Coordinates of N, CA, C and O in Angstrom, one line a residue:
M6 N -16.6 65.3 -15.0 CA -17.6 64.4 -14.5 C -17.5 64.3 -13.0 O -16.5 64.1 -12.5
A7 N -18.6 64.4 -12.4 CA -18.7 64.4 -10.9 C -18.8 63.0 -10.4 O -19.5 62.2 -11.0
L8 N -18.2 62.7 -9.3 CA -18.3 61.4 -8.6 C -19.7 61.3 -7.9 O -20.1 62.3 -7.3
R9 N -20.3 60.2 -8.0 CA -21.6 60.1 -7.3 C -21.4 59.1 -6.2 O -20.6 58.2 -6.2
D10 N -22.3 59.2 -5.2 CA -22.3 58.2 -4.1 C -22.8 56.9 -4.7 O -23.9 56.9 -5.3
V11 N -22.1 55.8 -4.4 CA -22.5 54.5 -4.9 C -22.9 53.7 -3.7 O -22.2 53.6 -2.7
D12 N -24.0 53.0 -3.8 CA -24.5 52.1 -2.7 C -23.7 50.8 -2.8 O -23.9 50.1 -3.8
L13 N -22.8 50.6 -1.9 CA -22.0 49.4 -2.0 C -22.7 48.1 -1.4 O -22.2 47.0 -1.6
V14 N -23.7 48.3 -0.7 CA -24.5 47.1 -0.2 C -25.5 46.7 -1.2 O -26.3 47.5 -1.7
P15 N -25.4 45.4 -1.6 CA -26.3 44.9 -2.7 C -27.8 44.9 -2.1 O -28.0 44.9 -0.9
S16 N -28.7 45.0 -3.0 CA -30.1 45.0 -2.6 C -30.4 43.6 -2.0 O -29.7 42.6 -2.2
K17 N -31.5 43.6 -1.3 CA -31.9 42.3 -0.6 C -32.2 41.2 -1.7 O -32.1 40.1 -1.4
K18 N -32.6 41.6 -2.8 CA -32.9 40.6 -3.9 C -31.7 39.8 -4.3 O -31.8 38.7 -4.7
T19 N -30.5 40.4 -4.3 CA -29.3 39.7 -4.7 C -28.5 39.0 -3.6 O -27.7 38.2 -3.9
R20 N -28.8 39.3 -2.4 CA -28.1 38.7 -1.3 C -28.8 37.4 -0.9 O -30.0 37.4 -0.7
P21 N -28.1 36.3 -0.8 CA -28.7 35.0 -0.3 C -29.1 35.1 1.2 O -28.3 35.7 2.0
G22 N -30.2 34.6 1.5 CA -30.6 34.6 2.9 C -29.8 33.6 3.8 O -29.2 32.7 3.3
W23 N -29.8 33.8 5.1 CA -29.1 32.9 6.0 C -29.6 31.5 5.9 O -28.8 30.5 6.1
K24 N -30.9 31.3 5.6 CA -31.4 30.0 5.5 C -30.8 29.2 4.3 O -30.5 28.0 4.4
K25 N -30.7 29.9 3.2 CA -30.1 29.3 2.0 C -28.6 28.9 2.3 O -28.1 27.9 1.9
I26 N -27.9 29.8 2.9 CA -26.5 29.6 3.2 C -26.3 28.4 4.1 O -25.5 27.5 3.9
A27 N -27.2 28.3 5.2 CA -27.2 27.2 6.1 C -27.5 25.9 5.4 O -26.9 24.8 5.7
L28 N -28.5 25.9 4.5 CA -28.9 24.7 3.8 C -27.8 24.2 2.9 O -27.5 23.0 2.8
V29 N -27.1 25.1 2.2 CA -26.0 24.7 1.3 C -24.8 24.1 2.2 O -24.2 23.1 1.9
A30 N -24.5 24.8 3.3 CA -23.4 24.3 4.2 C -23.8 22.9 4.8 O -23.0 22.0 4.8
L31 N -25.0 22.8 5.2 CA -25.5 21.5 5.8 C -25.4 20.4 4.7 O -25.0 19.3 5.0
S32 N -25.9 20.7 3.5 CA -25.8 19.7 2.4 C -24.4 19.3 2.1 O -24.1 18.1 1.9
A33 N -23.5 20.2 2.1 CA -22.1 19.9 1.8 C -21.5 19.0 2.9 O -20.8 18.0 2.7
L34 N -21.9 19.3 4.2 CA -21.4 18.4 5.3 C -22.0 17.0 5.2 O -21.3 16.0 5.5
V35 N -23.2 16.9 4.9 CA -23.9 15.6 4.8 C -23.3 14.8 3.7 O -22.9 13.6 3.8
I36 N -23.1 15.4 2.5 CA -22.4 14.7 1.4 C -21.0 14.3 1.7 O -20.6 13.2 1.5
A37 N -20.2 15.2 2.4 CA -18.9 14.8 2.8 C -18.9 13.7 3.7 O -18.0 12.7 3.6
F38 N -19.8 13.7 4.7 CA -19.8 12.6 5.7 C -20.1 11.3 5.1 O -19.4 10.3 5.3
F39 N -21.2 11.2 4.3 CA -21.6 10.0 3.7 C -20.5 9.5 2.6 O -20.3 8.3 2.5
T40 N -19.9 10.4 1.9 CA -18.8 10.0 1.0 C -17.7 9.4 1.7 O -17.2 8.3 1.3
R41 N -17.3 10.0 2.8 CA -16.2 9.4 3.6 C -16.6 8.1 4.2 O -15.8 7.1 4.2
L42 N -17.8 8.0 4.7 CA -18.2 6.7 5.3 C -18.3 5.6 4.2 O -17.8 4.5 4.5
L43 N -18.8 5.9 3.1 CA -18.9 4.9 2.0 C -17.5 4.5 1.5 O -17.2 3.3 1.4
I44 N -16.6 5.5 1.3 CA -15.3 5.2 0.8 C -14.5 4.4 1.8 O -13.9 3.4 1.6
H45 N -14.6 4.9 3.1 CA -13.8 4.2 4.1 C -14.2 2.8 4.4 O -13.4 1.9 4.6
S46 N -15.5 2.5 4.3 CA -16.0 1.2 4.6 C -16.1 0.3 3.4 O -16.0 -0.9 3.6
Q47 N -16.2 0.8 2.2 CA -16.4 -0.1 1.1 C -15.2 -0.2 0.2 O -14.9 -1.4 -0.2
W48 N -14.5 0.8 -0.2 CA -13.5 0.7 -1.2 C -12.1 0.9 -0.7 O -11.2 0.1 -1.0
I49 N -11.9 2.0 -0.1 CA -10.5 2.3 0.4 C -10.5 2.7 1.8 O -11.5 3.2 2.4
F50 N -9.4 2.5 2.5 CA -9.2 3.0 3.8 C -7.8 3.4 4.1 O -6.9 2.8 3.4
P51 N -7.5 4.3 5.0 CA -6.2 4.7 5.3 C -5.5 3.7 6.2 O -6.1 3.1 7.1
F52 N -4.2 3.5 5.9 CA -3.4 2.6 6.8 C -2.1 3.2 7.1 O -1.4 3.6 6.1
K53 N -1.8 3.4 8.3 CA -0.5 4.0 8.7 C 0.6 3.0 9.0 O 0.4 2.0 9.7
L54 N 1.7 3.1 8.3 CA 2.8 2.2 8.4 C 3.5 2.3 9.8 O 3.8 3.4 10.2
A55 N 3.7 1.2 10.4 CA 4.3 1.2 11.7 C 5.8 1.0 11.7 O 6.5 1.2 12.7
N56 N 6.4 0.6 10.6 CA 7.8 0.3 10.5 C 8.4 0.6 9.1 O 7.7 1.0 8.3
N57 N 9.7 0.4 9.0 CA 10.4 0.7 7.7 C 10.6 -0.6 6.9 O 11.5 -0.6 6.1
E58 N 9.8 -1.6 7.0 CA 10.0 -2.8 6.2 C 9.8 -2.6 4.7 O 10.3 -3.5 4.0
M59 N 9.2 -1.5 4.3 CA 9.1 -1.3 2.9 C 9.9 -0.1 2.4 O 9.7 0.5 1.3
K60 N 10.9 0.3 3.2 CA 11.8 1.4 2.8 C 12.7 0.9 1.7 O 13.0 -0.2 1.6
P61 N 13.0 1.7 0.7 CA 12.8 3.2 0.6 C 11.5 3.6 0.1 O 11.2 4.8 0.1
A62 N 10.7 2.7 -0.5 CA 9.4 3.2 -1.1 C 8.4 3.8 -0.1 O 7.8 4.8 -0.4
L63 N 8.3 3.2 1.1 CA 7.4 3.6 2.1 C 8.1 3.7 3.4 O 8.8 2.7 3.8
L64 N 7.9 4.7 4.2 CA 8.6 4.9 5.5 C 7.6 4.8 6.6 O 6.4 5.1 6.5
A65 N 8.1 4.5 7.8 CA 7.3 4.4 9.0 C 6.6 5.7 9.2 O 7.2 6.8 9.0
G66 N 5.3 5.7 9.6 CA 4.6 6.9 9.9 C 3.8 7.4 8.7 O 2.9 8.2 8.8
E67 N 4.2 6.9 7.5 CA 3.4 7.4 6.3 C 2.1 6.7 6.3 O 1.9 5.5 6.8
T68 N 1.1 7.3 5.7 CA -0.2 6.7 5.5 C -0.5 6.4 4.1 O -0.2 7.2 3.2
V69 N -0.9 5.2 3.8 CA -1.3 4.8 2.4 C -2.8 4.5 2.4 O -3.4 4.1 3.4
L70 N -3.4 4.7 1.2 CA -4.8 4.4 1.0 C -4.8 3.0 0.4 O -4.2 2.7 -0.6
V71 N -5.6 2.1 1.0 CA -5.7 0.7 0.6 C -7.0 0.5 0.0 O -8.0 0.8 0.5
H72 N -6.9 -0.2 -1.2 CA -8.1 -0.5 -2.0 C -8.6 -1.9 -1.4 O -7.8 -2.9 -1.5
R73 N -9.8 -2.0 -0.9 CA -10.3 -3.2 -0.3 C -10.6 -4.4 -1.2 O -10.5 -5.5 -0.8
S74 N -11.0 -4.1 -2.4 CA -11.6 -5.2 -3.2 C -10.7 -5.6 -4.4 O -11.2 -5.8 -5.5
V75 N -9.4 -5.6 -4.2 CA -8.5 -6.1 -5.3 C -8.6 -7.6 -5.4 O -8.5 -8.3 -4.4
K76 N -8.8 -8.1 -6.6 CA -8.9 -9.5 -6.8 C -7.5 -10.0 -7.3 O -6.7 -9.3 -7.8
A77 N -7.3 -11.3 -7.0 CA -6.0 -11.9 -7.4 C -5.6 -11.6 -8.8 O -4.4 -11.4 -9.1
G78 N -6.5 -11.7 -9.7 CA -6.2 -11.4 -11.1 C -5.8 -10.0 -11.5 O -5.2 -9.7 -12.5
E79 N -6.1 -9.1 -10.5 CA -5.7 -7.7 -10.8 C -4.4 -7.3 -10.2 O -3.8 -6.2 -10.5
I80 N -3.7 -8.2 -9.5 CA -2.4 -8.0 -8.9 C -1.4 -8.1 -10.0 O -1.4 -9.1 -10.7
K81 N -0.5 -7.1 -10.0 CA 0.6 -7.2 -11.0 C 1.9 -7.3 -10.2 O 2.0 -6.9 -9.1
P82 N 3.0 -7.8 -10.9 CA 4.3 -7.9 -10.2 C 4.7 -6.4 -9.8 O 4.5 -5.5 -10.6
G83 N 5.1 -6.3 -8.6 CA 5.5 -5.0 -8.1 C 4.4 -4.2 -7.3 O 4.6 -3.2 -6.7
S84 N 3.2 -4.8 -7.4 CA 2.0 -4.2 -6.7 C 2.3 -4.2 -5.2 O 2.9 -5.2 -4.7
I85 N 2.0 -3.2 -4.5 CA 2.1 -3.1 -3.0 C 0.8 -3.6 -2.4 O -0.2 -3.1 -2.7
L86 N 0.9 -4.6 -1.5 CA -0.3 -5.2 -0.9 C -0.3 -5.1 0.6 O 0.7 -5.1 1.2
L87 N -1.5 -5.0 1.1 CA -1.7 -5.1 2.6 C -2.3 -6.4 2.9 O -3.3 -6.8 2.2
L88 N -1.7 -7.2 3.8 CA -2.2 -8.5 4.1 C -2.0 -8.8 5.5 O -1.3 -8.2 6.2
H89 N -2.7 -9.9 5.9 CA -2.6 -10.4 7.3 C -1.3 -11.2 7.4 O -1.1 -12.0 6.6
L90 N -0.6 -11.0 8.5 CA 0.6 -11.8 8.7 C 0.2 -13.2 9.0 O -0.6 -13.5 9.9
P91 N 0.7 -14.2 8.2 CA 0.3 -15.6 8.5 C 0.8 -16.0 9.9 O 1.9 -15.6 10.3
G92 N -0.1 -16.6 10.6 CA 0.1 -17.0 11.9 C -0.3 -15.9 13.0 O -0.4 -16.2 14.1
N93 N -0.6 -14.7 12.5 CA -1.0 -13.7 13.4 C -2.0 -12.8 12.6 O -1.7 -11.7 12.2
P94 N -3.3 -13.3 12.4 CA -4.2 -12.6 11.5 C -4.6 -11.2 12.0 O -5.2 -10.4 11.3
K95 N -4.3 -10.8 13.3 CA -4.6 -9.5 13.8 C -3.6 -8.5 13.3 O -3.9 -7.3 13.3
K96 N -2.4 -8.9 12.9 CA -1.4 -8.0 12.4 C -1.4 -7.8 10.9 O -1.4 -8.8 10.2
L97 N -1.5 -6.6 10.5 CA -1.4 -6.3 9.0 C 0.0 -5.9 8.6 O 0.6 -5.2 9.4
I98 N 0.4 -6.4 7.5 CA 1.7 -6.0 7.0 C 1.6 -5.5 5.5 O 0.7 -5.9 4.8
V99 N 2.6 -4.8 5.1 CA 2.6 -4.3 3.7 C 3.8 -4.9 3.0 O 4.9 -4.9 3.5
R100 N 3.5 -5.5 1.8 CA 4.6 -6.2 1.1 C 4.4 -6.0 -0.4 O 3.3 -5.6 -0.8
R101 N 5.4 -6.3 -1.2 CA 5.4 -6.1 -2.6 C 5.2 -7.5 -3.3 O 5.8 -8.4 -2.9
A102 N 4.3 -7.5 -4.3 CA 4.1 -8.8 -5.0 C 5.3 -9.0 -5.9 O 5.7 -8.2 -6.7
A103 N 6.0 -10.2 -5.7 CA 7.2 -10.5 -6.5 C 6.8 -11.5 -7.5 O 7.2 -11.3 -8.7
A104 N 6.1 -12.6 -7.2 CA 5.8 -13.6 -8.2 C 4.3 -13.9 -8.0 O 3.8 -14.0 -6.9
L105 N 3.7 -14.2 -9.2 CA 2.3 -14.5 -9.2 C 2.0 -16.0 -9.5 O 3.0 -16.7 -9.7
S106 N 0.8 -16.3 -9.5 CA 0.4 -17.7 -9.8 C 1.1 -18.2 -11.1 O 1.1 -17.6 -12.1
G107 N 1.7 -19.4 -11.0 CA 2.3 -20.1 -12.1 C 3.7 -19.6 -12.3 O 4.4 -20.2 -13.2
Q108 N 4.2 -18.6 -11.6 CA 5.6 -18.2 -11.8 C 6.5 -18.9 -10.8 O 6.1 -19.3 -9.7
R109 N 7.7 -19.1 -11.2 CA 8.7 -19.7 -10.3 C 9.7 -18.7 -9.8 O 10.2 -17.9 -10.6
I110 N 9.9 -18.6 -8.5 CA 10.8 -17.6 -7.9 C 11.9 -18.3 -7.1 O 11.7 -19.3 -6.5
Q111 N 13.1 -17.7 -7.2 CA 14.2 -18.2 -6.5 C 15.1 -17.0 -6.1 O 15.2 -16.1 -6.9
I112 N 15.7 -17.1 -5.0 CA 16.7 -16.0 -4.6 C 18.1 -16.7 -4.5 O 18.2 -17.7 -3.8
V113 N 19.0 -16.2 -5.2 CA 20.4 -16.7 -5.2 C 21.3 -15.5 -4.9 O 21.4 -14.6 -5.7
D114 N 22.0 -15.6 -3.8 CA 23.0 -14.5 -3.4 C 22.3 -13.2 -3.4 O 22.8 -12.2 -4.0
K115 N 21.1 -13.1 -2.8 CA 20.2 -11.9 -2.7 C 19.6 -11.4 -4.0 O 18.9 -10.5 -4.0
Q116 N 19.9 -12.1 -5.1 CA 19.3 -11.7 -6.4 C 18.0 -12.5 -6.6 O 18.1 -13.7 -6.5
V117 N 16.9 -11.8 -6.9 CA 15.7 -12.5 -7.1 C 15.5 -12.8 -8.6 O 15.8 -12.0 -9.5
F118 N 15.1 -14.1 -8.8 CA 14.9 -14.6 -10.2 C 13.4 -15.0 -10.3 O 12.9 -15.7 -9.5
I119 N 12.8 -14.5 -11.3 CA 11.4 -14.9 -11.7 C 11.5 -15.7 -13.0 O 11.9 -15.1 -14.0
N120 N 11.1 -17.0 -12.9 CA 11.2 -17.8 -14.1 C 12.6 -17.8 -14.7 O 12.8 -17.6 -15.9
E121 N 13.6 -17.8 -13.8 CA 15.0 -17.8 -14.1 C 15.6 -16.5 -14.7 O 16.7 -16.5 -15.2
V122 N 14.8 -15.5 -14.7 CA 15.2 -14.2 -15.2 C 15.4 -13.3 -14.0 O 14.5 -13.1 -13.2
P123 N 16.6 -12.6 -14.0 CA 16.9 -11.7 -12.8 C 15.8 -10.6 -12.7 O 15.5 -10.0 -13.8
L124 N 15.3 -10.3 -11.5 CA 14.4 -9.3 -11.3 C 15.1 -8.0 -11.1 O 16.0 -7.9 -10.3
T125 N 14.8 -7.0 -12.0 CA 15.4 -5.7 -11.8 C 14.5 -4.8 -11.0 O 13.3 -4.6 -11.4
E126 N 15.0 -4.3 -9.9 CA 14.1 -3.6 -9.0 C 14.6 -2.1 -9.0 O 15.7 -1.8 -8.9
K127 N 13.6 -1.2 -9.0 CA 13.9 0.2 -9.0 C 14.6 0.7 -7.8 O 15.4 1.6 -7.8
W128 N 14.3 0.0 -6.7 CA 14.9 0.4 -5.4 C 16.2 -0.4 -5.1 O 16.7 -0.4 -4.0
E129 N 16.7 -1.2 -6.1 CA 17.8 -2.1 -5.9 C 19.0 -1.4 -5.3 O 19.7 -2.0 -4.5
Q130 N 19.3 -0.2 -5.7 CA 20.5 0.4 -5.2 C 20.4 0.7 -3.7 O 21.4 0.8 -3.0
D131 N 19.2 0.6 -3.1 CA 19.1 0.8 -1.7 C 19.1 -0.5 -0.9 O 19.1 -0.4 0.3
I132 N 19.0 -1.6 -1.6 CA 19.1 -2.9 -0.9 C 20.5 -3.2 -0.6 O 21.4 -3.2 -1.5
E133 N 20.8 -3.4 0.7 CA 22.2 -3.6 1.1 C 22.6 -5.0 0.6 O 22.1 -6.0 1.0
K134 N 23.6 -5.0 -0.4 CA 24.0 -6.3 -1.0 C 25.2 -6.9 -0.3 O 25.6 -8.0 -0.5
S135 N 25.9 -6.1 0.5 CA 27.1 -6.5 1.1 C 27.0 -7.3 2.4 O 27.9 -8.1 2.8
L136 N 25.8 -7.3 3.0 CA 25.6 -8.0 4.3 C 25.4 -9.5 4.0 O 24.7 -9.8 3.0
S137 N 25.8 -10.3 4.8 CA 25.6 -11.7 4.7 C 25.1 -12.3 6.0 O 25.5 -11.9 7.0
Y138 N 24.1 -13.2 5.8 CA 23.5 -13.8 7.0 C 23.9 -15.3 7.0 O 23.8 -16.0 6.0
A139 N 24.3 -15.8 8.2 CA 24.6 -17.2 8.3 C 23.2 -17.8 8.7 O 22.6 -17.4 9.6
P140 N 22.8 -18.9 8.0 CA 21.5 -19.5 8.3 C 21.6 -20.1 9.7 O 22.6 -20.6 10.1
V141 N 20.5 -20.0 10.4 CA 20.4 -20.7 11.7 C 20.4 -22.2 11.5 O 19.7 -22.7 10.6
P142 N 21.3 -22.9 12.2 CA 21.3 -24.4 12.0 C 19.9 -25.0 12.1 O 19.2 -24.7 13.0
G143 N 19.6 -25.8 11.1 CA 18.3 -26.5 11.1 C 17.1 -25.6 10.6 O 16.0 -26.0 10.5
S144 N 17.4 -24.3 10.2 CA 16.4 -23.4 9.7 C 16.3 -23.5 8.2 O 17.2 -23.7 7.5
I145 N 15.0 -23.4 7.7 CA 14.8 -23.4 6.3 C 14.7 -22.0 5.8 O 14.5 -21.7 4.6
N146 N 14.8 -21.0 6.7 CA 14.6 -19.6 6.3 C 16.0 -19.0 6.2 O 16.6 -18.5 7.1
N147 N 16.5 -19.0 4.9 CA 17.7 -18.3 4.6 C 17.3 -17.1 3.8 O 16.7 -17.2 2.7
R148 N 17.7 -15.9 4.2 CA 17.3 -14.7 3.5 C 18.0 -14.5 2.2 O 17.5 -13.9 1.3
D149 N 19.2 -15.0 2.0 CA 20.0 -14.7 0.8 C 19.8 -15.7 -0.3 O 20.0 -15.4 -1.4
N150 N 19.4 -16.9 0.1 CA 19.3 -18.0 -0.9 C 18.0 -18.8 -0.6 O 17.8 -19.2 0.6
T151 N 17.2 -19.1 -1.6 CA 16.0 -19.9 -1.4 C 16.0 -21.0 -2.5 O 16.6 -20.9 -3.5
D152 N 15.3 -22.1 -2.2 CA 15.0 -23.1 -3.2 C 14.0 -22.5 -4.1 O 13.2 -21.6 -3.8
P153 N 13.9 -23.0 -5.4 CA 12.9 -22.5 -6.3 C 11.5 -22.8 -5.7 O 11.3 -23.8 -5.1
V154 N 10.6 -21.8 -5.9 CA 9.2 -22.0 -5.4 C 8.3 -21.7 -6.6 O 8.4 -20.7 -7.2
L155 N 7.4 -22.7 -6.9 CA 6.4 -22.5 -7.9 C 5.2 -22.0 -7.2 O 4.6 -22.7 -6.4
V156 N 4.7 -20.8 -7.6 CA 3.6 -20.2 -6.9 C 2.3 -20.8 -7.4 O 2.0 -20.9 -8.6
S157 N 1.5 -21.4 -6.5 CA 0.3 -22.1 -6.8 C -0.8 -21.1 -7.3 O -0.8 -19.9 -6.9
P158 N -1.8 -21.6 -8.0 CA -2.9 -20.7 -8.4 C -3.6 -20.1 -7.2 O -3.9 -20.7 -6.2
G159 N -3.9 -18.8 -7.4 CA -4.6 -18.1 -6.3 C -3.6 -17.5 -5.2 O -4.1 -16.9 -4.3
F160 N -2.3 -17.8 -5.4 CA -1.4 -17.3 -4.4 C -0.4 -16.3 -5.0 O -0.3 -16.1 -6.2
V161 N 0.2 -15.5 -4.1 CA 1.2 -14.5 -4.5 C 2.4 -14.7 -3.6 O 2.3 -14.9 -2.4
Y162 N 3.6 -14.6 -4.1 CA 4.9 -14.6 -3.4 C 5.2 -13.1 -3.1 O 5.4 -12.4 -4.1
V163 N 5.3 -12.7 -1.9 CA 5.5 -11.3 -1.5 C 6.9 -11.2 -0.9 O 7.4 -12.0 -0.2
L164 N 7.5 -10.0 -1.1 CA 8.8 -9.7 -0.5 C 8.7 -8.2 0.0 O 8.0 -7.4 -0.5
A165 N 9.4 -8.0 1.1 CA 9.5 -6.7 1.7 C 10.6 -6.0 0.9 O 11.6 -6.6 0.3
D166 N 10.6 -4.7 0.8 CA 11.6 -3.9 0.1 C 12.9 -4.0 0.9 O 14.0 -4.1 0.4
D167 N 12.8 -3.9 2.3 CA 13.9 -4.0 3.2 C 14.0 -5.4 3.6 O 13.6 -5.8 4.7
R168 N 14.6 -6.2 2.7 CA 14.6 -7.7 2.9 C 15.5 -8.2 4.1 O 15.3 -9.3 4.6
L169 N 16.4 -7.3 4.5 CA 17.3 -7.7 5.6 C 16.6 -7.6 6.9 O 17.1 -8.2 7.9
N170 N 15.5 -6.9 7.1 CA 14.9 -6.6 8.4 C 13.4 -6.9 8.4 O 12.7 -6.4 9.3
A171 N 12.9 -7.7 7.5 CA 11.5 -8.0 7.5 C 11.2 -9.5 7.1 O 12.0 -10.1 6.5
M172 N 10.1 -9.9 7.6 CA 9.6 -11.3 7.2 C 8.7 -11.1 6.0 O 7.9 -10.2 5.9
D173 N 8.8 -12.1 5.1 CA 8.0 -12.1 3.9 C 7.8 -13.6 3.5 O 8.0 -14.5 4.3
S174 N 7.5 -13.8 2.2 CA 7.2 -15.2 1.8 C 8.4 -16.1 1.9 O 8.3 -17.3 1.8
R175 N 9.6 -15.6 2.0 CA 10.8 -16.4 2.3 C 10.6 -17.2 3.6 O 11.2 -18.2 3.8
H176 N 9.9 -16.6 4.5 CA 9.7 -17.2 5.9 C 8.3 -17.9 6.0 O 8.3 -18.9 6.6
F177 N 7.3 -17.3 5.4 CA 6.0 -18.0 5.6 C 5.3 -18.5 4.3 O 4.2 -19.0 4.3
G178 N 6.0 -18.4 3.2 CA 5.5 -19.0 2.0 C 4.6 -18.0 1.2 O 4.2 -16.9 1.7
P179 N 4.1 -18.4 0.0 CA 3.2 -17.6 -0.7 C 1.9 -17.4 0.1 O 1.5 -18.2 0.9
V180 N 1.2 -16.3 -0.2 CA -0.1 -16.0 0.5 C -1.2 -15.8 -0.5 O -1.0 -15.7 -1.7
R181 N -2.4 -15.9 0.0 CA -3.6 -15.7 -0.8 C -4.0 -14.3 -0.8 O -3.9 -13.6 0.1

């Protein structure tokens, strides 16, 4: 059988024209732009962590996607939340929901209790249990021990994962 010369260039009928390629590319760019704009402004947006207050779960420099429209009833214990720092609404902080509306939270010797049941935390082995802080005289902010707090309806008691180096509801109370 003899080899024949084969035309490797497809006929004009099967090749898409440059106009069609440009239209498809432009359509993809427009869809991508409006999708990003809609998602960024309406539902989720990226947030870059500035510190290690949520270590070991989240580290400084990492970017998390934040859902904008989470309602209080959708928050579960352990949920990671982005909120305004009480007293400084321009500063955003990331914290973990520890106790929800109607729950009683207390910290005794660095152990968190929810409704008098010890909270078992997945990252517990990374929380330094051996350090002790002497409370500042006249201060109500003791990191290792707190009075029981009953979380009011519509509020959440939040804690940082790195409790030794971060401010959370132990300092500013439950948040909305």
